[in-house]
Structure formats: structure tokens, C-alpha cells
PDB file of C-alpha atoms in Angstrom:
ATOM      1  CA  MET A   1      25.122 -74.504  27.188  1.00  0.00           C
ATOM      2  CA  ASP A   2      27.464 -72.057  25.491  1.00  0.00           C
ATOM      3  CA  MET A   3      24.678 -71.006  23.101  1.00  0.00           C
ATOM      4  CA  THR A   4      22.501 -69.627  25.902  1.00  0.00           C
ATOM      5  CA  LYS A   5      25.451 -67.783  27.377  1.00  0.00           C
ATOM      6  CA  ASN A   6      26.140 -66.078  24.037  1.00  0.00           C
ATOM      7  CA  LYS A   7      22.490 -65.064  23.649  1.00  0.00           C
ATOM      8  CA  ALA A   8      22.439 -63.621  27.159  1.00  0.00           C
ATOM      9  CA  THR A   9      25.544 -61.516  26.562  1.00  0.00           C
ATOM     10  CA  ALA A  10      24.138 -60.314  23.232  1.00  0.00           C
ATOM     11  CA  ASN A  11      20.994 -59.033  24.978  1.00  0.00           C
ATOM     12  CA  THR A  12      22.936 -57.114  27.623  1.00  0.00           C
ATOM     13  CA  ALA A  13      24.928 -55.098  25.084  1.00  0.00           C
ATOM     14  CA  ASN A  14      23.992 -51.466  24.499  1.00  0.00           C
ATOM     15  CA  ARG A  15      21.619 -51.301  21.542  1.00  0.00           C
ATOM     16  CA  LEU A  16      20.931 -47.912  19.986  1.00  0.00           C
ATOM     17  CA  VAL A  17      17.259 -47.127  19.342  1.00  0.00           C
ATOM     18  CA  CYS A  18      17.467 -43.591  17.952  1.00  0.00           C
ATOM     19  CA  GLN A  19      19.848 -40.661  17.884  1.00  0.00           C
ATOM     20  CA  ASN A  20      19.392 -36.880  17.790  1.00  0.00           C
ATOM     21  CA  LYS A  21      21.977 -35.993  15.136  1.00  0.00           C
ATOM     22  CA  LYS A  22      20.714 -32.449  14.766  1.00  0.00           C
ATOM     23  CA  ALA A  23      21.553 -31.732  18.419  1.00  0.00           C
ATOM     24  CA  TYR A  24      25.278 -31.873  17.633  1.00  0.00           C
ATOM     25  CA  HIS A  25      24.741 -29.341  14.839  1.00  0.00           C
ATOM     26  CA  ASP A  26      22.496 -26.929  16.762  1.00  0.00           C
ATOM     27  CA  TYR A  27      24.115 -27.159  20.204  1.00  0.00           C
ATOM     28  CA  GLU A  28      27.525 -27.256  21.818  1.00  0.00           C
ATOM     29  CA  ILE A  29      27.370 -30.245  24.185  1.00  0.00           C
ATOM     30  CA  VAL A  30      29.122 -29.332  27.447  1.00  0.00           C
ATOM     31  CA  GLU A  31      28.344 -32.445  29.496  1.00  0.00           C
ATOM     32  CA  LYS A  32      26.639 -35.822  28.973  1.00  0.00           C
ATOM     33  CA  LEU A  33      24.822 -38.045  31.462  1.00  0.00           C
ATOM     34  CA  GLU A  34      22.693 -41.183  31.426  1.00  0.00           C
ATOM     35  CA  ALA A  35      19.119 -41.271  32.721  1.00  0.00           C
ATOM     36  CA  GLY A  36      16.506 -43.978  32.976  1.00  0.00           C
ATOM     37  CA  ILE A  37      13.091 -43.373  31.439  1.00  0.00           C
ATOM     38  CA  VAL A  38       9.657 -44.317  32.806  1.00  0.00           C
ATOM     39  CA  LEU A  39       7.707 -46.160  30.104  1.00  0.00           C
ATOM     40  CA  VAL A  40       4.183 -47.577  30.185  1.00  0.00           C
ATOM     41  CA  GLY A  41       2.349 -50.280  28.280  1.00  0.00           C
ATOM     42  CA  THR A  42       3.590 -50.971  24.795  1.00  0.00           C
ATOM     43  CA  GLU A  43       6.222 -48.200  24.692  1.00  0.00           C
ATOM     44  CA  VAL A  44       9.048 -50.651  25.400  1.00  0.00           C
ATOM     45  CA  LYS A  45       7.994 -52.904  22.512  1.00  0.00           C
ATOM     46  CA  SER A  46       7.843 -49.914  20.163  1.00  0.00           C
ATOM     47  CA  LEU A  47      11.323 -48.830  21.287  1.00  0.00           C
ATOM     48  CA  ARG A  48      12.679 -52.335  20.672  1.00  0.00           C
ATOM     49  CA  GLU A  49      11.373 -52.016  17.108  1.00  0.00           C
ATOM     50  CA  GLY A  50      13.235 -48.692  16.838  1.00  0.00           C
ATOM     51  CA  ARG A  51      10.082 -46.631  16.384  1.00  0.00           C
ATOM     52  CA  ALA A  52      11.060 -43.430  18.217  1.00  0.00           C
ATOM     53  CA  ASN A  53      11.945 -39.895  17.165  1.00  0.00           C
ATOM     54  CA  LEU A  54      13.977 -37.412  19.235  1.00  0.00           C
ATOM     55  CA  LYS A  55      13.569 -34.482  16.840  1.00  0.00           C
ATOM     56  CA  ASP A  56      12.561 -31.267  18.680  1.00  0.00           C
ATOM     57  CA  SER A  57      12.586 -33.001  22.068  1.00  0.00           C
ATOM     58  CA  TYR A  58      13.965 -31.459  25.249  1.00  0.00           C
ATOM     59  CA  ALA A  59      14.041 -32.064  28.999  1.00  0.00           C
ATOM     60  CA  LYS A  60      12.907 -29.734  31.795  1.00  0.00           C
ATOM     61  CA  ILE A  61      13.212 -29.827  35.562  1.00  0.00           C
ATOM     62  CA  ARG A  62       9.873 -29.372  37.347  1.00  0.00           C
ATOM     63  CA  LYS A  63       9.492 -29.586  41.160  1.00  0.00           C
ATOM     64  CA  GLY A  64      12.713 -31.552  41.610  1.00  0.00           C
ATOM     65  CA  GLU A  65      11.934 -34.051  38.828  1.00  0.00           C
ATOM     66  CA  VAL A  66      13.143 -34.220  35.232  1.00  0.00           C
ATOM     67  CA  PHE A  67      10.635 -34.664  32.400  1.00  0.00           C
ATOM     68  CA  LEU A  68      11.172 -35.317  28.698  1.00  0.00           C
ATOM     69  CA  TYR A  69       8.975 -33.359  26.269  1.00  0.00           C
ATOM     70  CA  GLY A  70       8.505 -33.904  22.546  1.00  0.00           C
ATOM     71  CA  LEU A  71       9.724 -37.517  22.372  1.00  0.00           C
ATOM     72  CA  HIS A  72       7.580 -39.402  19.859  1.00  0.00           C
ATOM     73  CA  ILE A  73       7.246 -43.167  20.381  1.00  0.00           C
ATOM     74  CA  SER A  74       4.982 -44.605  17.678  1.00  0.00           C
ATOM     75  CA  PRO A  75       2.135 -46.880  18.805  1.00  0.00           C
ATOM     76  CA  TYR A  76       2.951 -50.583  18.833  1.00  0.00           C
ATOM     77  CA  THR A  77       1.572 -52.177  15.669  1.00  0.00           C
ATOM     78  CA  HIS A  78       0.486 -55.484  17.262  1.00  0.00           C
ATOM     79  CA  ALA A  79      -1.262 -53.909  20.259  1.00  0.00           C
ATOM     80  CA  SER A  80      -4.968 -54.031  20.952  1.00  0.00           C
ATOM     81  CA  TYR A  81      -7.225 -51.019  21.469  1.00  0.00           C
ATOM     82  CA  ASP A  82      -5.359 -49.956  24.636  1.00  0.00           C
ATOM     83  CA  ASN A  83      -2.246 -48.299  23.183  1.00  0.00           C
ATOM     84  CA  HIS A  84      -0.036 -45.542  24.584  1.00  0.00           C
ATOM     85  CA  ASP A  85      -0.120 -41.831  23.707  1.00  0.00           C
ATOM     86  CA  PRO A  86       2.825 -41.226  21.315  1.00  0.00           C
ATOM     87  CA  GLU A  87       3.560 -37.660  22.503  1.00  0.00           C
ATOM     88  CA  ARG A  88       3.055 -37.946  26.260  1.00  0.00           C
ATOM     89  CA  VAL A  89       5.480 -36.329  28.717  1.00  0.00           C
ATOM     90  CA  ARG A  90       7.837 -38.953  30.170  1.00  0.00           C
ATOM     91  CA  LYS A  91       9.620 -38.847  33.507  1.00  0.00           C
ATOM     92  CA  LEU A  92      13.395 -39.355  33.578  1.00  0.00           C
ATOM     93  CA  LEU A  93      15.117 -41.153  36.436  1.00  0.00           C
ATOM     94  CA  LEU A  94      18.169 -39.423  37.912  1.00  0.00           C
ATOM     95  CA  HIS A  95      19.798 -39.270  41.334  1.00  0.00           C
ATOM     96  CA  ASN A  96      18.900 -36.276  43.524  1.00  0.00           C
ATOM     97  CA  TYR A  97      22.448 -34.914  43.453  1.00  0.00           C
ATOM     98  CA  GLU A  98      22.407 -35.023  39.637  1.00  0.00           C
ATOM     99  CA  ILE A  99      19.081 -33.172  39.514  1.00  0.00           C
ATOM    100  CA  LYS A 100      20.343 -30.478  41.915  1.00  0.00           C
ATOM    101  CA  ARG A 101      23.513 -29.986  39.860  1.00  0.00           C
ATOM    102  CA  LEU A 102      21.508 -29.821  36.622  1.00  0.00           C
ATOM    103  CA  THR A 103      19.070 -27.336  38.174  1.00  0.00           C
ATOM    104  CA  GLY A 104      21.948 -24.982  38.910  1.00  0.00           C
ATOM    105  CA  ARG A 105      23.467 -25.401  35.463  1.00  0.00           C
ATOM    106  CA  THR A 106      20.207 -24.989  33.498  1.00  0.00           C
ATOM    107  CA  GLN A 107      19.354 -21.767  35.339  1.00  0.00           C
ATOM    108  CA  GLU A 108      22.522 -20.253  33.882  1.00  0.00           C
ATOM    109  CA  ARG A 109      21.826 -18.260  30.747  1.00  0.00           C
ATOM    110  CA  GLY A 110      21.826 -20.293  27.553  1.00  0.00           C
ATOM    111  CA  PHE A 111      21.947 -23.876  28.900  1.00  0.00           C
ATOM    112  CA  SER A 112      19.376 -26.532  27.962  1.00  0.00           C
ATOM    113  CA  LEU A 113      18.877 -30.256  28.535  1.00  0.00           C
ATOM    114  CA  ILE A 114      18.757 -32.044  25.186  1.00  0.00           C
ATOM    115  CA  PRO A 115      18.292 -35.821  24.703  1.00  0.00           C
ATOM    116  CA  LEU A 116      21.085 -37.114  22.449  1.00  0.00           C
ATOM    117  CA  LYS A 117      20.139 -40.770  22.050  1.00  0.00           C
ATOM    118  CA  ILE A 118      17.947 -43.570  23.389  1.00  0.00           C
ATOM    119  CA  TYR A 119      19.401 -47.032  23.856  1.00  0.00           C
ATOM    120  CA  PHE A 120      18.948 -50.238  25.835  1.00  0.00           C
ATOM    121  CA  SER A 121      21.476 -51.099  28.530  1.00  0.00           C
ATOM    122  CA  ASN A 122      21.035 -54.463  30.264  1.00  0.00           C
ATOM    123  CA  GLY A 123      17.447 -54.627  29.020  1.00  0.00           C
ATOM    124  CA  ARG A 124      16.486 -51.190  30.352  1.00  0.00           C
ATOM    125  CA  ALA A 125      15.737 -48.147  28.211  1.00  0.00           C
ATOM    126  CA  LYS A 126      18.158 -45.271  28.824  1.00  0.00           C
ATOM    127  CA  VAL A 127      18.362 -41.700  27.550  1.00  0.00           C
ATOM    128  CA  GLU A 128      21.670 -39.902  27.100  1.00  0.00           C
ATOM    129  CA  LEU A 129      21.070 -36.286  28.089  1.00  0.00           C
ATOM    130  CA  GLY A 130      23.366 -33.492  27.051  1.00  0.00           C
ATOM    131  CA  LEU A 131      23.792 -30.225  28.912  1.00  0.00           C
ATOM    132  CA  ALA A 132      23.965 -27.963  25.891  1.00  0.00           C
ATOM    133  CA  ARG A 133      24.473 -24.358  24.895  1.00  0.00           C
ATOM    134  CA  GLY A 134      22.840 -23.158  21.678  1.00  0.00           C
ATOM    135  CA  LYS A 135      25.118 -22.337  18.761  1.00  0.00           C
ATOM    136  CA  LYS A 136      24.809 -19.140  16.779  1.00  0.00           C
ATOM    137  CA  LEU A 137      24.674 -19.292  12.980  1.00  0.00           C
ATOM    138  CA  PHE A 138      28.342 -18.361  12.592  1.00  0.00           C
ATOM    139  CA  ASP A 139      29.312 -21.101  15.087  1.00  0.00           C
ATOM    140  CA  LYS A 140      27.440 -23.655  12.974  1.00  0.00           C
ATOM    141  CA  ARG A 141      29.198 -22.460   9.831  1.00  0.00           C
ATOM    142  CA  GLU A 142      32.561 -22.548  11.600  1.00  0.00           C
ATOM    143  CA  SER A 143      32.069 -26.124  12.819  1.00  0.00           C
ATOM    144  CA  LEU A 144      31.017 -27.204   9.303  1.00  0.00           C
ATOM    145  CA  LYS A 145      34.186 -25.611   7.869  1.00  0.00           C
ATOM    146  CA  ARG A 146      36.299 -27.379  10.502  1.00  0.00           C
ATOM    147  CA  LYS A 147      34.711 -30.750   9.661  1.00  0.00           C
ATOM    148  CA  GLU A 148      35.278 -30.153   5.951  1.00  0.00           C
ATOM    149  CA  GLU A 149      38.955 -29.264   6.564  1.00  0.00           C
ATOM    150  CA  ILE A 150      39.494 -32.448   8.589  1.00  0.00           C
ATOM    151  CA  ARG A 151      37.782 -34.504   5.875  1.00  0.00           C
ATOM    152  CA  GLU A 152      39.993 -32.897   3.204  1.00  0.00           C
ATOM    153  CA  MET A 153      43.186 -33.570   5.219  1.00  0.00           C
ATOM    154  CA  ASP A 154      42.178 -37.206   5.705  1.00  0.00           C
ATOM    155  CA  ARG A 155      41.465 -37.538   1.994  1.00  0.00           C
ATOM    156  CA  LEU A 156      44.896 -36.077   1.102  1.00  0.00           C
ATOM    157  CA  ARG A 157      46.622 -38.271   3.689  1.00  0.00           C
ATOM    158  CA  LYS A 158      44.916 -41.376   2.291  1.00  0.00           C
ATOM    159  CA  HIS A 159      45.801 -40.381  -1.291  1.00  0.00           C
ATOM    160  CA  ARG A 160      49.441 -39.820  -0.276  1.00  0.00           C
ATOM    161  CA  ARG A 161      49.670 -43.325   1.256  1.00  0.00           C
ATOM    162  CA  GLU A 162      48.268 -44.934  -1.889  1.00  0.00           C
ATOM    163  CA  SER A 163      50.826 -43.188  -4.164  1.00  0.00           C
TER     164      SER A 163
END
């Protein structure tokens, strides 16, 4: 009886499918929020296999609804002839008050909606959206320098402890 309970809790844990690492380099993330995603056919099975790519994907608000563009979910390998379109536009599920707030924020100059990661939460596919502002080249260089400085300080601190 305990075995089934452990399996059930293992399935409900958040399981990462894919992550948009380049988004943190190219954008300054101002705010994050979770959205559901409408999937059809074999898309869920492909996501469970981890066959998705968030590179160059973005979200837009059209007629009071949020849509995700550029998300590539590879066709399911064990499917029959009736497989899904890998590049189709997918609807995101958000509350109306969230959509209204995002509409106001994205109309400000320089803000975009960027998907940061896709994961499963309680068996449902979720997308973490980031309200982001694009970084300039010097901002990217500055953040890389800052990361390198932190890495160097940690390395020195670790070396000091070992001595």
C-alpha cells in the first residue's frame, strides 16, 4: 500500500521538460507567472519524452487571449499517421485579470512575453512566462562580468577554506 502512495507522490512533483536558458542572457526578467497550455493529440506524450524546444519562442496577446508562437514539440515517435503539427500556435490558459494586467505591461515600450520553461505540475503541462525587457549588448557583457566575478570570489573562498 505504501508503494502506490510513493508512486502517486512522485508523479505529482514538478518535472521539467525544457528550459529557455538563452532568455536569461538576452532579457531582463521583470516578472514570472505560470500558465496552462492547450495541447492536442500526441503533444502531451512528446512533452513527457522531453521532446520540446523553446528557442526563439514568444507569447502574444490577441483579442483577450494569450498565444504561444515558435514552440517546437517534435512529433510522437510511436504515433500513427495522425500526428500533430510541431510548430502550431498554442493557446495559453490564464485568468482574465492576469491577461488584462499583461496587456497593459506589454504595451509599454520594450516589454515582451517570453516562455522560460515547460514543466508538468500535478500531471498538467505548464509554461512559466516571463515579462521581459530586452538587454542591450553592454548589459549582456556587464551581466557576464558580474557572473564571472561571483564565480571567482566563490573559487577564492573555497580555496581559502581548504588551506
